[in-house]
Amino acid sequence: MTTHPAPDSPARRPQSIIPPYMLEHISEHADGPVRDSAKKTLEHVRTAMAMPAKTEEGAIRPLLAVVPPAHVPGVVQRTIYDARHLGTLPGKLARREGQAAPTGSSSYKATNEAYDYLGATYDFYWKVFQRDSLDNKGLALTASVHYEENYPNAYWDGKQMVFGDGDGKLFNRFTYAIDIVAHELTHGVTESQNALLYIEQSGALNESMSDVFGAMVKQYHLQQSVDKADWIVGAGLLYKGINGKGLRSMAAPGTAYDDPQLGKDPQPATMAGFVSARPDNGGVHVNSGIPNHAFYLAALALGGRSWETAGKVWYQTLCDPSLSRTANFDEFAQLTIQHAKSTLGANQAGLIETAWKTVEVL
Ligand SMILES: [Zn+2]
């Protein structure tokens, strides 16, 4: 039986990259160990993840971890742990800030990717927005890799990143895609702004922020202009042989994958396809396609580099104290236009307005 989450609980819930509907489809349509991993992960998403994150001692974790006392703004502080295929966090220390990359074993791949992409995400927020880590107070970044056995998911638990290795049939290891790492970390940014409650339209906006900033971290890392970017969330995450490009498409929501085992990408691109009253906190991973597509259209219309144009305005909107915690698409759209007028100018604000009109939010 599924229960509707209490309005205040979703914000404290770890947010995972693979939505429940995808795991449900796999549980019903895949075979053997792939099905078993999906079932187990679905159970985890529905039960353990529905509870506030707990420490080993059972106390509720603080929302964000303590800042290291010697922190210098602009200098990232990373620690990567190896959960050694167990479910206990954080696991064994694998790489500390400044340590050379461990080599010699394929299991270090995930450690080094997590280290590099945590660094790339920190760099993006610092260099582009002068934001000092997720909380803008220098939060040290912690991640655990090799979580459980064949775990097909990744999540941010309010304190650290957790990465599974994937099931080796449908999903690659979850450190593989830089935008997946940045997606999860951006949940920490949104949370520390105390913005966008993780349910219904505000929840879909919360999800969209993670996709939008995830895409920008990737584009910034590759120094890609908007016309060169792939606009796919999680490119390379699906195993070879699976019919799909990634988890979501910002350029064409609803077309990222169509596979017998995964199902078909259910995302709408416009309000005509808006889905109401469904599981997944009111369809947060489905309806996020609409604001995702608006961002894509705005970034394309403005041209150049996303983080210098539309991204700037989206960041100002996310950090605007007048953005309500339960904001709907319309409220968010109006605020982006306001910020665009003062930051980019009236013509550019007009292009952003057109993007929101194209997806039928305005
Ligand atoms: Zn998410």
Coordinates of C-alpha atoms and ligand atoms in Angstrom, one line a residue:
M1 CA 0.0 0.0 0.0
T2 CA 1.3 3.4 -0.8
T3 CA 0.6 6.4 1.4
H4 CA 0.7 10.0 0.4
P5 CA 3.7 11.7 2.1
A6 CA 3.0 14.3 4.7
P7 CA 3.7 17.8 3.2
D8 CA 6.8 18.3 5.3
S9 CA 8.4 14.9 5.0
P10 CA 9.6 14.9 1.3
A11 CA 12.2 17.7 1.9
R12 CA 14.1 15.4 4.3
R13 CA 13.9 12.4 2.0
P14 CA 16.9 11.3 0.1
Q15 CA 16.4 11.9 -3.6
S16 CA 17.4 9.2 -6.0
I17 CA 18.1 9.5 -9.6
I18 CA 16.1 6.5 -10.8
P19 CA 12.4 7.3 -10.4
P20 CA 10.2 4.6 -8.8
Y21 CA 8.1 4.1 -12.0
M22 CA 11.3 3.0 -13.9
L23 CA 12.2 0.5 -11.1
E24 CA 8.6 -0.8 -11.2
H25 CA 8.7 -1.4 -14.9
I26 CA 12.0 -3.2 -14.6
S27 CA 10.6 -5.3 -11.7
E28 CA 7.8 -6.4 -13.9
H29 CA 9.6 -6.9 -17.2
A30 CA 13.2 -7.9 -16.6
D31 CA 14.5 -11.3 -15.5
G32 CA 16.8 -12.8 -12.9
P33 CA 19.3 -10.7 -11.0
V34 CA 18.3 -7.5 -12.8
R35 CA 14.7 -7.9 -11.7
D36 CA 15.9 -8.8 -8.1
S37 CA 18.1 -5.7 -7.9
A38 CA 15.3 -3.4 -9.2
K39 CA 12.9 -4.9 -6.7
K40 CA 15.2 -4.5 -3.8
T41 CA 16.1 -0.9 -4.8
L42 CA 12.4 -0.1 -5.2
E43 CA 11.8 -1.3 -1.7
H44 CA 14.6 0.8 -0.5
V45 CA 13.3 3.9 -2.3
R46 CA 9.8 3.3 -0.8
T47 CA 10.8 2.5 2.8
A48 CA 14.3 3.4 4.0
M49 CA 14.3 6.5 1.8
A50 CA 10.9 7.6 2.9
M51 CA 12.3 8.1 6.4
P52 CA 14.5 11.0 7.5
A53 CA 18.1 10.0 7.1
K54 CA 19.5 8.3 10.2
T55 CA 23.0 7.9 11.5
E56 CA 24.2 4.5 12.7
E57 CA 23.3 5.6 16.2
G58 CA 19.7 6.1 15.1
A59 CA 19.7 9.9 15.6
I60 CA 18.2 12.0 12.8
R61 CA 21.0 13.5 10.8
P62 CA 21.4 17.2 10.5
L63 CA 20.3 18.5 7.1
L64 CA 23.8 19.4 6.1
A65 CA 27.1 18.4 7.6
V66 CA 29.5 20.6 9.5
V67 CA 31.9 22.8 7.7
P68 CA 35.6 21.9 8.2
P69 CA 37.1 24.5 10.6
A70 CA 40.1 25.4 8.3
H71 CA 38.0 25.9 5.2
V72 CA 39.2 28.4 2.6
P73 CA 36.4 29.7 0.3
G74 CA 36.9 28.4 -3.2
V75 CA 38.9 25.3 -2.1
V76 CA 36.9 22.1 -2.4
Q77 CA 37.2 19.5 0.4
R78 CA 36.3 15.9 -0.8
T79 CA 36.3 12.5 0.9
I80 CA 35.4 9.4 -1.0
Y81 CA 34.5 6.2 0.8
D82 CA 34.2 2.6 -0.5
A83 CA 31.0 0.9 0.9
R84 CA 32.5 -2.4 -0.3
H85 CA 29.2 -3.6 -1.6
L86 CA 27.5 -3.3 1.8
G87 CA 24.6 -1.1 2.9
T88 CA 26.5 0.7 5.7
L89 CA 27.6 4.3 5.2
P90 CA 30.0 5.8 4.7
G91 CA 32.3 2.7 4.4
K92 CA 36.1 2.5 4.2
L93 CA 38.1 5.6 3.3
A94 CA 39.2 5.4 -0.3
R95 CA 40.5 8.9 -1.3
R96 CA 41.0 12.1 0.6
E97 CA 41.3 15.6 -0.8
G98 CA 44.7 16.1 -2.4
Q99 CA 45.6 12.4 -2.5
A100 CA 46.7 11.0 -5.8
A101 CA 44.2 8.9 -7.7
P102 CA 44.5 5.2 -6.6
T103 CA 45.3 2.9 -9.5
G104 CA 45.7 -0.7 -10.2
S105 CA 42.2 -2.0 -9.7
S106 CA 39.1 -1.4 -11.7
S107 CA 37.2 -0.8 -8.5
Y108 CA 39.0 2.6 -8.2
K109 CA 37.3 3.8 -11.3
A110 CA 34.2 4.8 -9.3
T111 CA 36.3 6.3 -6.5
N112 CA 38.1 8.5 -9.0
E113 CA 35.1 9.5 -11.0
A114 CA 33.2 10.5 -7.8
Y115 CA 36.3 12.5 -6.7
D116 CA 36.6 14.3 -10.1
Y117 CA 32.9 15.0 -10.6
L118 CA 32.4 16.2 -7.0
G119 CA 35.3 18.6 -7.8
A120 CA 33.8 19.6 -11.2
T121 CA 30.5 20.4 -9.5
Y122 CA 32.1 22.4 -6.7
D123 CA 34.2 24.3 -9.3
F124 CA 31.1 25.1 -11.4
Y125 CA 29.2 26.6 -8.5
W126 CA 32.2 28.5 -7.2
K127 CA 33.6 29.9 -10.5
V128 CA 30.2 30.6 -12.2
F129 CA 28.1 31.8 -9.2
Q130 CA 30.7 32.3 -6.5
R131 CA 28.7 29.8 -4.4
D132 CA 31.0 28.1 -1.9
S133 CA 29.8 24.5 -2.0
L134 CA 26.2 23.3 -1.8
D135 CA 25.3 25.4 1.2
N136 CA 27.4 28.4 0.2
K137 CA 29.3 27.9 3.5
G138 CA 32.0 25.6 2.3
L139 CA 30.3 22.2 3.0
A140 CA 32.8 19.4 2.7
L141 CA 31.7 16.9 0.0
T142 CA 31.4 13.3 0.9
A143 CA 30.5 10.3 -1.3
S144 CA 30.4 6.6 -1.0
V145 CA 30.8 4.3 -4.0
H146 CA 30.2 0.6 -4.5
Y147 CA 27.1 0.9 -2.3
E148 CA 25.4 -2.5 -1.9
E149 CA 25.6 -5.3 -4.5
N150 CA 24.6 -4.2 -8.1
Y151 CA 22.6 -1.3 -6.7
P152 CA 21.0 0.4 -9.7
N153 CA 20.6 3.9 -8.3
A154 CA 22.4 7.0 -6.8
Y155 CA 21.1 9.4 -4.2
W156 CA 21.8 12.4 -2.0
D157 CA 20.8 11.6 1.6
G158 CA 21.0 15.1 3.0
K159 CA 24.6 14.7 4.0
Q160 CA 26.4 12.7 1.4
M161 CA 26.3 11.2 -2.1
V162 CA 25.7 7.5 -2.5
F163 CA 26.5 5.6 -5.7
G164 CA 25.6 2.1 -6.8
D165 CA 27.5 0.1 -9.4
G166 CA 24.5 -0.5 -11.5
D167 CA 23.2 -4.0 -12.3
G168 CA 25.6 -4.5 -15.3
K169 CA 22.7 -5.3 -17.6
L170 CA 20.5 -2.1 -17.8
F171 CA 22.5 0.5 -15.8
N172 CA 26.2 1.3 -15.9
R173 CA 27.9 2.5 -12.6
F174 CA 26.3 5.7 -11.4
T175 CA 29.5 7.7 -11.2
Y176 CA 29.9 7.4 -14.9
A177 CA 27.9 10.5 -15.8
I178 CA 29.0 13.9 -14.5
D179 CA 25.5 15.3 -14.8
I180 CA 24.1 12.6 -12.6
V181 CA 26.6 13.5 -9.9
A182 CA 25.8 17.2 -10.3
H183 CA 22.1 16.4 -10.3
E184 CA 22.3 14.8 -6.9
L185 CA 24.5 17.5 -5.5
T186 CA 22.2 20.2 -6.7
H187 CA 19.4 18.7 -4.5
G188 CA 21.8 19.8 -1.7
V189 CA 21.8 23.3 -3.2
T190 CA 18.0 23.5 -3.5
E191 CA 17.7 22.1 0.1
S192 CA 20.1 24.6 1.6
Q193 CA 18.1 27.5 -0.1
N194 CA 15.1 25.9 1.7
A195 CA 13.4 26.1 -1.7
L196 CA 10.9 23.9 -3.6
L197 CA 9.2 21.4 -1.5
Y198 CA 9.6 17.9 -3.0
I199 CA 6.0 17.3 -4.1
E200 CA 3.8 18.1 -7.1
Q201 CA 4.7 21.2 -9.1
S202 CA 7.3 22.6 -6.6
G203 CA 8.8 19.0 -6.5
A204 CA 8.9 18.9 -10.3
L205 CA 10.7 22.2 -10.3
N206 CA 13.1 20.8 -7.6
E207 CA 13.8 17.9 -9.9
S208 CA 14.2 20.2 -12.9
M209 CA 16.7 22.4 -11.0
S210 CA 18.8 19.3 -10.6
D211 CA 18.6 18.4 -14.3
V212 CA 19.2 22.0 -15.4
F213 CA 22.2 22.5 -13.2
G214 CA 23.4 19.0 -13.9
A215 CA 23.4 19.8 -17.6
M216 CA 25.2 23.1 -17.0
V217 CA 27.9 21.4 -14.9
K218 CA 28.5 19.0 -17.8
Q219 CA 28.5 21.8 -20.4
Y220 CA 30.8 23.9 -18.3
H221 CA 33.2 21.0 -17.7
L222 CA 33.3 20.4 -21.5
Q223 CA 33.2 24.1 -22.3
Q224 CA 30.3 23.4 -24.6
S225 CA 27.9 26.0 -26.1
V226 CA 24.2 25.3 -26.1
D227 CA 24.1 24.2 -29.7
K228 CA 26.9 21.6 -29.1
A229 CA 25.4 20.1 -25.9
D230 CA 23.5 16.8 -26.0
W231 CA 20.8 17.9 -23.5
I232 CA 20.5 14.3 -22.4
V233 CA 20.4 13.6 -18.6
G234 CA 22.6 10.6 -17.8
A235 CA 24.1 9.9 -21.3
G236 CA 26.1 6.7 -21.1
L237 CA 24.3 5.5 -18.0
L238 CA 22.2 2.9 -20.0
Y239 CA 24.0 -0.3 -20.8
K240 CA 24.8 -1.1 -24.4
G241 CA 21.9 -2.9 -26.1
I242 CA 19.3 -0.9 -24.2
N243 CA 17.3 1.2 -26.6
G244 CA 17.8 4.7 -25.1
K245 CA 20.2 7.7 -24.9
G246 CA 19.9 8.3 -21.2
L247 CA 17.3 8.9 -18.5
R248 CA 15.7 12.1 -19.8
S249 CA 15.9 14.4 -22.8
M250 CA 15.6 18.2 -22.2
A251 CA 15.5 18.9 -25.9
A252 CA 12.7 16.4 -26.5
P253 CA 11.2 15.1 -23.3
G254 CA 9.5 11.7 -23.7
T255 CA 12.1 10.4 -26.2
A256 CA 15.1 9.5 -24.0
Y257 CA 14.4 5.7 -24.0
D258 CA 11.9 3.2 -25.3
D259 CA 12.9 -0.3 -24.2
P260 CA 11.0 -3.5 -23.3
Q261 CA 12.8 -3.7 -20.0
L262 CA 12.8 0.0 -19.1
G263 CA 9.5 1.0 -20.6
K264 CA 9.1 4.2 -22.5
D265 CA 10.2 7.7 -21.3
P266 CA 6.9 9.2 -19.9
Q267 CA 8.0 12.9 -19.7
P268 CA 5.8 15.5 -21.3
A269 CA 7.3 18.6 -23.0
T270 CA 4.4 20.9 -22.5
M271 CA 1.5 21.4 -20.1
A272 CA -0.8 19.5 -22.4
G273 CA 0.9 16.4 -21.2
F274 CA 1.0 17.4 -17.5
V275 CA 0.3 14.4 -15.3
S276 CA -1.5 15.0 -12.0
A277 CA -2.2 12.8 -9.0
R278 CA 0.2 9.9 -9.5
P279 CA 2.9 8.3 -7.4
D280 CA 6.5 9.6 -7.3
N281 CA 5.5 12.5 -5.1
G282 CA 2.9 13.7 -7.6
G283 CA 5.0 12.9 -10.7
V284 CA 8.0 15.0 -9.8
H285 CA 10.3 13.0 -12.2
V286 CA 7.6 13.1 -15.0
N287 CA 6.4 16.7 -15.0
S288 CA 10.0 18.0 -14.6
G289 CA 10.1 17.5 -18.4
I290 CA 8.1 20.7 -18.8
P291 CA 10.4 23.2 -16.9
N292 CA 13.4 21.3 -18.3
H293 CA 12.2 21.9 -21.8
A294 CA 11.5 25.6 -21.0
F295 CA 15.1 25.9 -19.9
Y296 CA 16.4 24.2 -23.0
L297 CA 14.3 26.5 -25.3
A298 CA 15.4 29.6 -23.4
A299 CA 19.1 28.6 -23.5
L300 CA 18.9 27.8 -27.2
A301 CA 17.1 31.1 -28.0
L302 CA 19.7 33.1 -26.0
G303 CA 22.6 31.2 -27.6
G304 CA 26.2 31.0 -26.4
R305 CA 26.9 29.3 -23.1
S306 CA 24.0 28.3 -20.9
W307 CA 25.6 29.2 -17.6
E308 CA 26.2 32.8 -18.8
T309 CA 22.6 33.4 -19.9
A310 CA 19.5 31.4 -18.9
G311 CA 21.5 29.6 -16.2
K312 CA 22.3 32.9 -14.5
V313 CA 18.7 33.8 -14.4
W314 CA 17.6 30.3 -13.2
Y315 CA 20.2 30.5 -10.4
Q316 CA 19.0 34.0 -9.3
T317 CA 15.4 32.6 -9.2
L318 CA 16.4 29.6 -7.2
C319 CA 18.1 31.8 -4.6
D320 CA 15.4 34.5 -4.6
P321 CA 13.9 34.6 -1.1
S322 CA 10.6 35.5 -2.6
L323 CA 10.4 32.2 -4.4
S324 CA 7.9 30.3 -2.3
R325 CA 8.6 26.8 -1.0
T326 CA 5.5 25.6 -2.8
A327 CA 6.0 27.6 -6.0
N328 CA 4.2 26.3 -9.0
F329 CA 5.5 26.5 -12.6
D330 CA 3.8 29.8 -13.3
E331 CA 5.3 31.5 -10.2
F332 CA 8.8 30.2 -11.1
A333 CA 8.4 31.3 -14.7
Q334 CA 7.3 34.9 -13.7
L335 CA 10.4 35.2 -11.5
T336 CA 12.8 34.1 -14.2
I337 CA 11.4 36.8 -16.5
Q338 CA 11.8 39.4 -13.7
H339 CA 15.4 38.5 -13.1
A340 CA 16.1 38.3 -16.8
K341 CA 14.9 41.9 -17.3
S342 CA 17.4 43.2 -14.8
T343 CA 20.3 40.9 -15.6
L344 CA 20.1 40.3 -19.3
G345 CA 17.8 43.0 -20.7
A346 CA 14.2 43.3 -22.0
N347 CA 14.8 41.4 -25.3
Q348 CA 16.4 38.4 -23.6
A349 CA 13.6 38.4 -21.0
G350 CA 11.2 38.3 -24.0
L351 CA 12.9 35.1 -25.3
I352 CA 12.6 33.5 -21.9
E353 CA 8.9 34.4 -21.8
T354 CA 8.5 32.8 -25.2
A355 CA 10.1 29.6 -23.9
W356 CA 7.6 29.4 -21.1
K357 CA 4.7 30.1 -23.5
T358 CA 5.9 27.4 -25.8
V359 CA 5.7 24.8 -23.0
E360 CA 2.2 26.3 -22.2
V361 CA 3.1 27.4 -18.6
L362 CA 2.3 31.0 -19.4
Ligands
ZN1 ZN 16.6 14.2 -8.4

